[in-house]
Amino acid sequence: MLDSLKGSLQAALDKLRGAAAVNDKLIDETVKQIEKALLLADVSLPLVASLSSQIREKAKTEEAPPGYTKKDVVLKLIYDELVNLLGGSSPRIPKPDKNQEHKVMLIGIEGSGKTTTAGKLALYYKKAGYSVGLISLDNYRLGAAEQLRQLADKVGVPFYADPSSPTRKAFEEGLKQLRERGAKLIIIDTAGRHKDEEGLMQEMGELNNFIHPDHVMLVIDANLGQSASSQAAAFSSKVKVGSVVITKLDGSGKGGGALSAVAYLKVPVSFIGVGEGLDDIEEFDASSFVSRLLGMGDLRSLIMAMQAAEKEQEESLERMASGRMTLDDMLSQIRAFRKMGPLSSVLEKLPIGGGLKIDQLTEEQGEERMKKWEVIIQSMNKKERSDPSILDSSRIRRIAKGSGTRPEDVKDMIRQYELLKKTMKNVRRNKRLANLLGG
Ligand code: GDP
Ligand code: MG
């Protein structure tokens, strides 16, 4: 699937991943390589430009959450921006009520794979427990109705076509008959050919007006180049497109034209076609698609772990700001601080600023002290960490022993904890005061 795009994107990322450290130059090179890969795959220029400027900008400003590096941040950015481009990460398969009538109309140019997709959808939804019915309204191409009839027979769902009647009459009769046979999910195949494009679009508008589809799927061939976007635009000027189906992703198509059309229309991809068989259809999931594209099975778990770390960090800061800080929060903050670089520069960045007042220590002593606190907190049990007020002298002795420190070190840590907690409360009170004063 999209082999050449995949290859060049992966080459760009491999270089990034293999690098010892990420600097601006490497980020720039990586983004350039990604741009090239996308353009070669027929992704449209404006899209590529906006994608790469997003990645560049965010790569400069976004901080790595604790435990992660800038490299991880850049990887995640690339991944996120590509997923966004493809309509976000939640799957968008139409899942209508099984007991209510739902009409799905397939549109697209001739040869894009509408009829094949109609058959595949019939099987997909039948397996999912729907009562499916198929109607062919392709009265242009000889044998089009017959093609769908055969698919309907294979799947085992009711079918209707009447190529000798006008499409409106054929549709109305088909709907009536399929209803009588109990079909609820009605899939309507249309013609992709006309005398000219204007005529085809005109007809789509007319079909739309008498069919009143609940969902329109625009079928786009992955082999289509730059013209995909303008075609998609022409269709969507007549019909409200609900989702896109990209077909022939099993082939050697570059895919970028179809992907650009999706981004251009700003509608989600619902399904992808990955072969000629009735089974060769997949629900589209932008996140797993992009992971596959970037060749990173591991990327998804990295992203999820990073998201969790970011969330934990936020919650911890929130607890601290509301004066409900625990020693676990302090531990996670200490860890975050220590990953952020030298203590002095970290303290400058802190909102609490000098409030923490690590006395007048040298940098090294400060680092040592934080390291000690980390072991001390780790030697405490859960209850102690969430409520340090229960720490009496016997507990303190036990913790000191367990962490290889002295009881004074434990007390020192507790003092700093109390100080930090108080400072956080003050910050909050001052903020409220400032708000009250209209600051
Ligand atoms: P329509 O004119 O839009 O109805 O297109 P058809 O459904 O008749 O398909 C045109 C051709 O594309 C047929 O030969 C199909 O077998 C083929 N086709 C459709 N979908 C796929 C797909 O996902 N993968 C591959 N390899 N071929 C497909
Ligand atoms: Mg057809």
Short mmCIF file of C-alpha atoms and ligand atoms in Angstrom, two decimals:
data_model
loop_
_atom_site.label_atom_id
_atom_site.label_comp_id
_atom_site.label_asym_id
_atom_site.label_seq_id
_atom_site.Cartn_x
_atom_site.Cartn_y
_atom_site.Cartn_z
CA MET A 1 0.00 0.00 0.00
CA LEU A 2 1.40 3.38 -1.04
CA ASP A 3 4.81 1.81 -1.18
CA SER A 4 6.82 4.67 -2.59
CA LEU A 5 5.33 7.25 -0.23
CA LYS A 6 5.89 4.88 2.63
CA GLY A 7 9.49 4.29 1.62
CA SER A 8 10.44 7.93 1.39
CA LEU A 9 8.62 8.95 4.58
CA GLN A 10 10.30 6.15 6.46
CA ALA A 11 13.71 7.15 5.16
CA ALA A 12 13.14 10.66 6.49
CA LEU A 13 12.11 9.36 9.88
CA ASP A 14 14.88 6.79 10.11
CA LYS A 15 17.42 9.55 9.87
CA LEU A 16 15.66 11.46 12.62
CA ARG A 17 15.41 8.41 14.82
CA GLY A 18 19.03 7.45 14.26
CA ALA A 19 20.36 10.86 15.20
CA ALA A 20 22.05 11.25 18.57
CA ALA A 21 20.52 14.64 19.20
CA VAL A 22 17.88 16.71 17.51
CA ASN A 23 18.76 20.23 16.50
CA ASP A 24 17.07 22.80 14.29
CA LYS A 25 19.07 21.76 11.28
CA LEU A 26 18.00 18.13 11.55
CA ILE A 27 14.37 19.13 12.06
CA ASP A 28 14.61 21.30 8.99
CA GLU A 29 16.12 18.51 6.93
CA THR A 30 13.52 16.03 8.08
CA VAL A 31 10.67 18.37 7.24
CA LYS A 32 12.17 19.01 3.81
CA GLN A 33 12.39 15.28 3.15
CA ILE A 34 8.80 14.82 4.22
CA GLU A 35 7.73 17.65 1.92
CA LYS A 36 9.50 16.01 -0.97
CA ALA A 37 7.98 12.62 -0.23
CA LEU A 38 4.47 14.03 -0.11
CA LEU A 39 4.86 16.11 -3.26
CA LEU A 40 6.21 13.13 -5.17
CA ALA A 41 3.16 11.18 -4.07
CA ASP A 42 0.90 13.87 -5.60
CA VAL A 43 -0.17 15.50 -2.36
CA SER A 44 -1.07 19.05 -3.29
CA LEU A 45 1.39 21.86 -2.71
CA PRO A 46 -0.71 24.08 -0.41
CA LEU A 47 -1.37 21.10 1.80
CA VAL A 48 2.26 20.12 1.98
CA ALA A 49 3.21 23.71 2.74
CA SER A 50 0.75 24.08 5.57
CA LEU A 51 1.66 20.70 7.02
CA SER A 52 5.36 21.42 7.07
CA SER A 53 5.00 24.89 8.51
CA GLN A 54 2.89 23.44 11.31
CA ILE A 55 5.52 20.85 12.09
CA ARG A 56 8.34 23.42 11.96
CA GLU A 57 6.61 25.89 14.18
CA LYS A 58 5.45 23.45 16.81
CA ALA A 59 8.78 21.63 16.84
CA LYS A 60 10.39 24.85 17.97
CA THR A 61 8.05 25.61 20.81
CA GLU A 62 6.76 22.32 22.15
CA GLU A 63 8.45 20.99 25.27
CA ALA A 64 9.06 17.30 25.83
CA PRO A 65 7.00 15.85 28.67
CA PRO A 66 9.00 14.22 31.47
CA GLY A 67 10.76 11.10 30.32
CA TYR A 68 10.74 12.07 26.64
CA THR A 69 13.12 13.82 24.31
CA LYS A 70 12.79 16.44 21.64
CA LYS A 71 13.11 13.65 19.11
CA ASP A 72 9.97 12.02 20.48
CA VAL A 73 8.20 15.37 20.29
CA VAL A 74 9.10 15.82 16.63
CA LEU A 75 8.04 12.27 15.76
CA LYS A 76 4.75 12.81 17.50
CA LEU A 77 4.25 16.11 15.69
CA ILE A 78 4.77 14.52 12.30
CA TYR A 79 2.39 11.75 13.22
CA ASP A 80 -0.24 14.13 14.65
CA GLU A 81 -0.15 16.44 11.66
CA LEU A 82 -0.57 13.56 9.22
CA VAL A 83 -3.46 12.13 11.22
CA ASN A 84 -5.06 15.58 11.29
CA LEU A 85 -4.66 15.86 7.57
CA LEU A 86 -6.63 12.65 7.20
CA GLY A 87 -9.51 13.84 9.29
CA GLY A 88 -8.49 13.02 12.85
CA SER A 89 -8.18 9.84 14.78
CA SER A 90 -11.73 8.66 15.45
CA PRO A 91 -13.08 6.13 12.93
CA ARG A 92 -16.01 7.48 10.91
CA ILE A 93 -17.90 4.48 9.64
CA PRO A 94 -21.60 5.19 9.30
CA LYS A 95 -23.29 3.12 12.00
CA PRO A 96 -26.97 3.80 11.55
CA ASP A 97 -29.76 2.32 13.60
CA LYS A 98 -30.44 -1.19 12.29
CA ASN A 99 -34.19 -0.74 12.52
CA GLN A 100 -34.39 2.51 10.64
CA GLU A 101 -34.12 3.08 6.95
CA HIS A 102 -30.80 4.57 5.93
CA LYS A 103 -29.89 5.40 2.35
CA VAL A 104 -26.25 5.44 1.34
CA MET A 105 -25.49 6.84 -2.12
CA LEU A 106 -22.18 6.10 -3.85
CA ILE A 107 -20.81 8.68 -6.26
CA GLY A 108 -17.57 9.04 -8.17
CA ILE A 109 -16.21 8.97 -11.69
CA GLU A 110 -16.34 5.88 -13.86
CA GLY A 111 -13.86 3.22 -12.91
CA SER A 112 -13.25 4.60 -9.43
CA GLY A 113 -14.72 1.45 -7.91
CA LYS A 114 -18.28 2.39 -6.97
CA THR A 115 -19.97 -0.81 -8.02
CA THR A 116 -17.30 -2.98 -6.44
CA THR A 117 -17.53 -0.91 -3.27
CA ALA A 118 -21.33 -1.25 -3.24
CA GLY A 119 -20.90 -5.03 -3.19
CA LYS A 120 -18.21 -4.86 -0.51
CA LEU A 121 -20.33 -2.58 1.66
CA ALA A 122 -23.30 -4.91 1.31
CA LEU A 123 -21.19 -7.78 2.65
CA TYR A 124 -19.59 -5.66 5.36
CA TYR A 125 -22.92 -4.42 6.70
CA LYS A 126 -24.63 -7.76 6.30
CA LYS A 127 -21.95 -9.30 8.48
CA ALA A 128 -22.55 -6.53 10.98
CA GLY A 129 -26.19 -7.59 11.22
CA TYR A 130 -27.85 -5.09 8.90
CA SER A 131 -30.67 -5.85 6.46
CA VAL A 132 -29.03 -4.56 3.33
CA GLY A 133 -30.52 -3.88 -0.11
CA LEU A 134 -28.76 -2.78 -3.30
CA ILE A 135 -30.08 -0.53 -6.07
CA SER A 136 -28.22 0.15 -9.31
CA LEU A 137 -28.97 3.47 -10.96
CA ASP A 138 -26.18 3.21 -13.53
CA ASN A 139 -28.22 3.33 -16.69
CA TYR A 140 -25.36 4.53 -18.85
CA ARG A 141 -22.95 1.72 -18.95
CA LEU A 142 -24.15 -1.48 -20.50
CA GLY A 143 -23.85 -4.31 -18.03
CA ALA A 144 -23.42 -2.04 -15.01
CA ALA A 145 -26.65 -3.25 -13.45
CA GLU A 146 -25.74 -6.85 -14.21
CA GLN A 147 -22.36 -6.39 -12.49
CA LEU A 148 -24.06 -5.30 -9.27
CA ARG A 149 -26.75 -8.00 -9.54
CA GLN A 150 -24.06 -10.63 -9.52
CA LEU A 151 -22.41 -9.10 -6.47
CA ALA A 152 -25.77 -8.91 -4.71
CA ASP A 153 -26.34 -12.60 -5.43
CA LYS A 154 -22.92 -13.52 -4.08
CA VAL A 155 -23.48 -11.56 -0.89
CA GLY A 156 -27.08 -12.75 -0.67
CA VAL A 157 -28.93 -9.45 -0.42
CA PRO A 158 -31.96 -8.15 -2.36
CA PHE A 159 -31.24 -6.14 -5.49
CA TYR A 160 -33.12 -3.91 -7.86
CA ALA A 161 -32.34 -2.30 -11.22
CA ASP A 162 -34.33 -1.16 -14.22
CA PRO A 163 -31.94 0.19 -16.87
CA SER A 164 -34.75 0.88 -19.30
CA SER A 165 -36.52 3.41 -17.09
CA PRO A 166 -35.45 6.92 -16.10
CA THR A 167 -33.37 6.89 -12.93
CA ARG A 168 -36.04 8.51 -10.79
CA LYS A 169 -38.64 5.94 -11.68
CA ALA A 170 -36.14 3.11 -11.24
CA PHE A 171 -35.18 4.44 -7.82
CA GLU A 172 -38.73 4.83 -6.58
CA GLU A 173 -39.74 1.37 -7.72
CA GLY A 174 -36.51 -0.11 -6.29
CA LEU A 175 -37.02 1.53 -2.93
CA LYS A 176 -40.59 0.23 -2.77
CA GLN A 177 -39.58 -3.33 -3.61
CA LEU A 178 -36.57 -3.40 -1.27
CA ARG A 179 -38.73 -2.08 1.56
CA GLU A 180 -41.19 -4.89 0.93
CA ARG A 181 -38.31 -7.31 1.23
CA GLY A 182 -37.29 -5.87 4.58
CA ALA A 183 -34.17 -3.94 3.59
CA LYS A 184 -33.23 -1.10 5.91
CA LEU A 185 -29.77 -0.12 4.80
CA ILE A 186 -30.20 0.78 1.16
CA ILE A 187 -27.01 1.18 -0.86
CA ILE A 188 -27.42 3.04 -4.14
CA ASP A 189 -24.86 2.73 -6.93
CA THR A 190 -24.76 5.52 -9.50
CA ALA A 191 -23.27 6.16 -12.92
CA GLY A 192 -19.91 7.83 -13.22
CA ARG A 193 -20.11 8.60 -16.88
CA HIS A 194 -21.93 11.26 -18.83
CA LYS A 195 -21.53 13.18 -22.06
CA ASP A 196 -19.42 15.66 -20.13
CA GLU A 197 -18.45 16.51 -16.58
CA GLU A 198 -20.98 19.31 -16.26
CA GLY A 199 -23.71 16.86 -17.27
CA LEU A 200 -22.55 14.31 -14.72
CA MET A 201 -22.54 16.85 -11.90
CA GLN A 202 -25.96 18.06 -12.96
CA GLU A 203 -27.26 14.52 -12.78
CA MET A 204 -25.70 14.00 -9.34
CA GLY A 205 -27.59 17.06 -8.11
CA GLU A 206 -30.85 15.68 -9.50
CA LEU A 207 -30.29 12.21 -8.02
CA ASN A 208 -29.53 13.81 -4.71
CA ASN A 209 -32.79 15.73 -4.80
CA PHE A 210 -35.07 12.75 -5.26
CA ILE A 211 -33.07 10.15 -3.34
CA HIS A 212 -32.50 12.26 -0.20
CA PRO A 213 -29.56 10.10 0.85
CA ASP A 214 -28.67 9.93 4.54
CA HIS A 215 -25.03 9.51 3.67
CA VAL A 216 -23.13 10.13 0.46
CA MET A 217 -19.85 8.33 -0.09
CA LEU A 218 -17.49 9.76 -2.65
CA VAL A 219 -15.38 6.96 -4.14
CA ILE A 220 -11.86 8.01 -5.17
CA ASP A 221 -9.23 5.86 -6.85
CA ALA A 222 -5.80 5.95 -5.16
CA ASN A 223 -4.24 6.13 -8.61
CA LEU A 224 -5.79 9.49 -9.30
CA GLY A 225 -3.25 12.32 -9.28
CA GLN A 226 -3.61 16.03 -8.67
CA SER A 227 -6.99 16.14 -10.44
CA ALA A 228 -8.61 14.31 -7.51
CA SER A 229 -9.16 17.50 -5.53
CA SER A 230 -10.90 19.38 -8.34
CA GLN A 231 -13.08 16.37 -9.07
CA ALA A 232 -13.99 16.10 -5.42
CA ALA A 233 -14.79 19.80 -5.41
CA ALA A 234 -17.08 19.41 -8.43
CA PHE A 235 -19.01 16.59 -6.75
CA SER A 236 -19.28 18.35 -3.45
CA SER A 237 -20.66 21.48 -5.10
CA LYS A 238 -23.74 19.42 -6.00
CA VAL A 239 -23.98 16.93 -3.16
CA LYS A 240 -23.09 17.01 0.51
CA VAL A 241 -20.37 14.39 0.76
CA GLY A 242 -20.47 12.49 4.06
CA SER A 243 -17.31 10.46 3.68
CA VAL A 244 -14.74 9.33 1.18
CA VAL A 245 -13.87 5.77 0.19
CA ILE A 246 -10.35 5.43 -1.22
CA THR A 247 -10.09 2.39 -3.48
CA LYS A 248 -7.20 0.43 -4.95
CA LEU A 249 -4.87 1.11 -2.07
CA ASP A 250 -3.55 -2.40 -2.66
CA GLY A 251 -2.04 -1.30 -5.94
CA SER A 252 0.90 0.81 -6.93
CA GLY A 253 -1.00 4.08 -6.75
CA LYS A 254 0.78 7.04 -5.24
CA GLY A 255 -2.27 7.89 -3.22
CA GLY A 256 -1.47 11.54 -2.65
CA GLY A 257 -4.19 12.80 -4.99
CA ALA A 258 -6.87 10.97 -3.03
CA LEU A 259 -5.37 12.03 0.30
CA SER A 260 -5.33 15.66 -0.84
CA ALA A 261 -8.94 15.43 -1.93
CA VAL A 262 -9.85 14.18 1.52
CA ALA A 263 -7.99 17.02 3.21
CA TYR A 264 -9.49 19.48 0.77
CA LEU A 265 -13.07 18.36 1.34
CA LYS A 266 -12.49 18.15 5.08
CA VAL A 267 -14.62 15.04 5.25
CA PRO A 268 -13.43 11.81 6.84
CA VAL A 269 -12.42 8.66 5.03
CA SER A 270 -14.84 5.92 6.04
CA PHE A 271 -13.49 2.89 4.19
CA ILE A 272 -10.55 1.91 2.04
CA GLY A 273 -10.55 -0.66 -0.74
CA VAL A 274 -7.60 -3.02 -0.73
CA GLY A 275 -8.39 -5.50 -3.48
CA GLU A 276 -10.94 -6.66 -6.01
CA GLY A 277 -12.61 -9.24 -3.77
CA LEU A 278 -15.77 -8.64 -1.77
CA ASP A 279 -13.82 -8.95 1.45
CA ASP A 280 -11.19 -6.44 0.45
CA ILE A 281 -12.52 -3.49 2.36
CA GLU A 282 -11.27 -2.01 5.61
CA GLU A 283 -12.63 0.51 8.05
CA PHE A 284 -10.35 3.47 7.83
CA ASP A 285 -8.58 4.55 10.97
CA ALA A 286 -6.32 7.55 10.42
CA SER A 287 -4.02 6.76 13.35
CA SER A 288 -3.29 3.21 12.35
CA PHE A 289 -3.07 4.23 8.68
CA VAL A 290 -0.44 6.84 9.50
CA SER A 291 1.44 4.42 11.77
CA ARG A 292 1.57 1.97 8.90
CA LEU A 293 2.62 4.71 6.52
CA LEU A 294 5.42 5.80 8.81
CA GLY A 295 6.38 2.19 9.42
CA MET A 296 6.17 2.49 13.14
CA GLY A 297 4.23 -0.10 14.99
CA ASP A 298 5.95 1.32 18.02
CA LEU A 299 4.96 4.87 17.24
CA ARG A 300 1.44 4.42 18.46
CA SER A 301 2.52 3.17 21.85
CA LEU A 302 5.02 6.01 22.10
CA ILE A 303 2.30 8.52 21.30
CA MET A 304 -0.08 7.01 23.81
CA ALA A 305 2.55 6.91 26.54
CA MET A 306 3.45 10.51 25.80
CA GLN A 307 -0.15 11.58 25.99
CA ALA A 308 -0.53 9.82 29.31
CA ALA A 309 2.62 11.46 30.64
CA GLU A 310 1.42 14.88 29.54
CA LYS A 311 -1.92 14.31 31.21
CA GLU A 312 -0.36 13.08 34.44
CA GLN A 313 1.91 16.11 34.48
CA GLU A 314 -1.04 18.44 34.00
CA GLU A 315 -3.11 16.78 36.71
CA SER A 316 -0.20 16.89 39.07
CA LEU A 317 0.32 20.61 38.43
CA GLU A 318 -3.38 21.16 38.95
CA ARG A 319 -3.30 19.35 42.30
CA MET A 320 -0.30 21.41 43.30
CA ALA A 321 -1.95 24.65 42.30
CA SER A 322 -5.03 23.84 44.32
CA GLY A 323 -2.98 23.13 47.43
CA ARG A 324 -3.71 19.41 47.36
CA MET A 325 -0.18 18.48 46.50
CA THR A 326 1.06 15.06 47.55
CA LEU A 327 4.59 13.75 47.79
CA ASP A 328 3.92 11.76 44.61
CA ASP A 329 3.27 15.05 42.87
CA MET A 330 6.47 16.43 44.27
CA LEU A 331 8.33 13.36 43.11
CA SER A 332 6.97 13.66 39.59
CA GLN A 333 7.84 17.36 39.55
CA ILE A 334 11.35 16.65 40.79
CA ARG A 335 11.78 14.10 38.07
CA ALA A 336 10.48 16.51 35.48
CA PHE A 337 12.78 19.27 36.75
CA ARG A 338 15.79 17.05 36.67
CA LYS A 339 15.11 16.08 33.08
CA MET A 340 14.74 19.69 32.10
CA GLY A 341 18.39 20.53 32.59
CA PRO A 342 20.55 22.32 35.11
CA LEU A 343 18.72 23.31 38.24
CA SER A 344 19.37 27.03 37.97
CA SER A 345 17.86 27.32 34.51
CA VAL A 346 14.93 25.18 35.59
CA LEU A 347 14.22 27.40 38.58
CA GLU A 348 14.16 30.41 36.33
CA LYS A 349 11.45 28.83 34.24
CA LEU A 350 9.28 27.88 37.19
CA PRO A 351 6.14 29.87 37.79
CA ILE A 352 6.91 29.74 41.49
CA GLY A 353 10.30 31.20 40.70
CA GLY A 354 12.45 31.96 43.71
CA GLY A 355 9.63 30.78 45.97
CA LEU A 356 11.16 27.35 46.07
CA LYS A 357 14.36 28.87 47.45
CA ILE A 358 16.77 25.99 47.41
CA ASP A 359 18.62 28.10 49.95
CA GLN A 360 21.98 29.25 48.80
CA LEU A 361 23.20 25.98 47.43
CA THR A 362 25.58 25.35 44.65
CA GLU A 363 24.09 23.73 41.61
CA GLU A 364 25.72 20.41 42.38
CA GLN A 365 24.49 20.36 45.95
CA GLY A 366 21.03 21.18 44.71
CA GLU A 367 21.07 18.27 42.29
CA GLU A 368 22.36 15.96 45.03
CA ARG A 369 19.59 17.05 47.31
CA MET A 370 16.90 16.44 44.75
CA LYS A 371 18.28 13.01 44.00
CA LYS A 372 18.13 12.24 47.70
CA TRP A 373 14.52 13.38 47.94
CA GLU A 374 13.67 11.14 45.08
CA VAL A 375 14.98 8.03 46.88
CA ILE A 376 13.41 9.12 50.12
CA ILE A 377 9.97 9.52 48.59
CA GLN A 378 10.38 6.16 46.88
CA SER A 379 11.03 4.54 50.26
CA MET A 380 7.75 5.76 51.64
CA ASN A 381 4.51 3.84 51.42
CA LYS A 382 1.50 5.02 49.50
CA LYS A 383 -0.33 6.35 52.51
CA GLU A 384 2.67 8.37 53.63
CA ARG A 385 3.14 9.83 50.21
CA SER A 386 -0.39 11.03 49.93
CA ASP A 387 -0.57 12.32 53.51
CA PRO A 388 2.89 13.26 54.83
CA SER A 389 1.37 14.68 58.01
CA ILE A 390 1.37 11.16 59.48
CA LEU A 391 5.17 11.05 59.42
CA ASP A 392 6.28 10.71 63.02
CA SER A 393 9.82 10.10 64.23
CA SER A 394 9.58 6.33 64.03
CA ARG A 395 8.34 6.46 60.46
CA ILE A 396 11.05 8.96 59.60
CA ARG A 397 13.70 6.63 61.05
CA ARG A 398 12.35 3.74 59.03
CA ILE A 399 12.30 5.75 55.80
CA ALA A 400 15.83 7.05 56.36
CA LYS A 401 17.05 3.53 56.88
CA GLY A 402 15.23 2.23 53.82
CA SER A 403 16.60 4.96 51.58
CA GLY A 404 20.14 4.94 52.92
CA THR A 405 19.83 8.51 54.17
CA ARG A 406 19.75 10.21 57.55
CA PRO A 407 16.60 11.22 59.40
CA GLU A 408 17.70 14.87 58.91
CA ASP A 409 17.54 14.33 55.15
CA VAL A 410 13.99 13.05 55.45
CA LYS A 411 13.05 16.04 57.57
CA ASP A 412 14.73 18.35 55.09
CA MET A 413 12.66 16.86 52.30
CA ILE A 414 9.46 17.27 54.31
CA ARG A 415 10.34 20.90 55.02
CA GLN A 416 10.82 21.56 51.33
CA TYR A 417 7.55 19.83 50.61
CA GLU A 418 5.71 22.04 53.12
CA LEU A 419 7.38 25.11 51.68
CA LEU A 420 6.52 24.19 48.13
CA LYS A 421 2.94 23.43 49.07
CA LYS A 422 2.60 26.76 50.84
CA THR A 423 4.16 28.60 47.94
CA MET A 424 1.77 26.98 45.52
CA LYS A 425 -1.16 28.03 47.71
CA ASN A 426 0.16 31.58 47.83
CA VAL A 427 0.60 31.67 44.11
CA ARG A 428 -3.00 30.69 43.80
CA ARG A 429 -4.20 33.20 46.39
CA ASN A 430 -2.21 35.96 44.77
CA LYS A 431 -3.61 35.04 41.42
CA ARG A 432 -7.12 35.21 42.81
CA LEU A 433 -6.34 38.50 44.46
CA ALA A 434 -4.94 39.80 41.21
CA ASN A 435 -8.09 38.68 39.45
CA LEU A 436 -10.24 40.37 42.06
CA LEU A 437 -8.30 43.58 41.60
CA GLY A 438 -8.92 43.29 37.93
CA GLY A 439 -5.36 42.26 37.18
P1 GDP B 1 -17.17 1.97 -11.11
O1 GDP B 1 -17.11 2.30 -12.56
O2 GDP B 1 -16.89 3.18 -10.28
O3 GDP B 1 -18.41 1.29 -10.71
O4 GDP B 1 -15.94 0.96 -10.83
P2 GDP B 1 -15.98 -0.60 -10.67
O5 GDP B 1 -16.53 -0.98 -9.35
O6 GDP B 1 -16.59 -1.23 -11.85
O7 GDP B 1 -14.41 -0.92 -10.61
C1 GDP B 1 -13.51 -0.63 -11.68
C2 GDP B 1 -12.35 -1.60 -11.60
O8 GDP B 1 -11.59 -1.37 -10.43
C3 GDP B 1 -12.78 -3.05 -11.52
O9 GDP B 1 -11.93 -3.81 -12.33
C4 GDP B 1 -12.61 -3.42 -10.08
O10 GDP B 1 -12.33 -4.78 -9.89
C5 GDP B 1 -11.43 -2.57 -9.70
N1 GDP B 1 -11.42 -2.25 -8.28
C6 GDP B 1 -12.35 -1.64 -7.53
N2 GDP B 1 -11.94 -1.48 -6.24
C7 GDP B 1 -10.71 -2.00 -6.18
C8 GDP B 1 -9.73 -2.13 -5.12
O11 GDP B 1 -9.90 -1.70 -3.97
N3 GDP B 1 -8.55 -2.72 -5.46
C9 GDP B 1 -8.30 -3.19 -6.72
N4 GDP B 1 -7.12 -3.75 -6.94
N5 GDP B 1 -9.18 -3.07 -7.72
C10 GDP B 1 -10.38 -2.48 -7.46
MG MG B 2 -20.13 0.99 -11.74
#
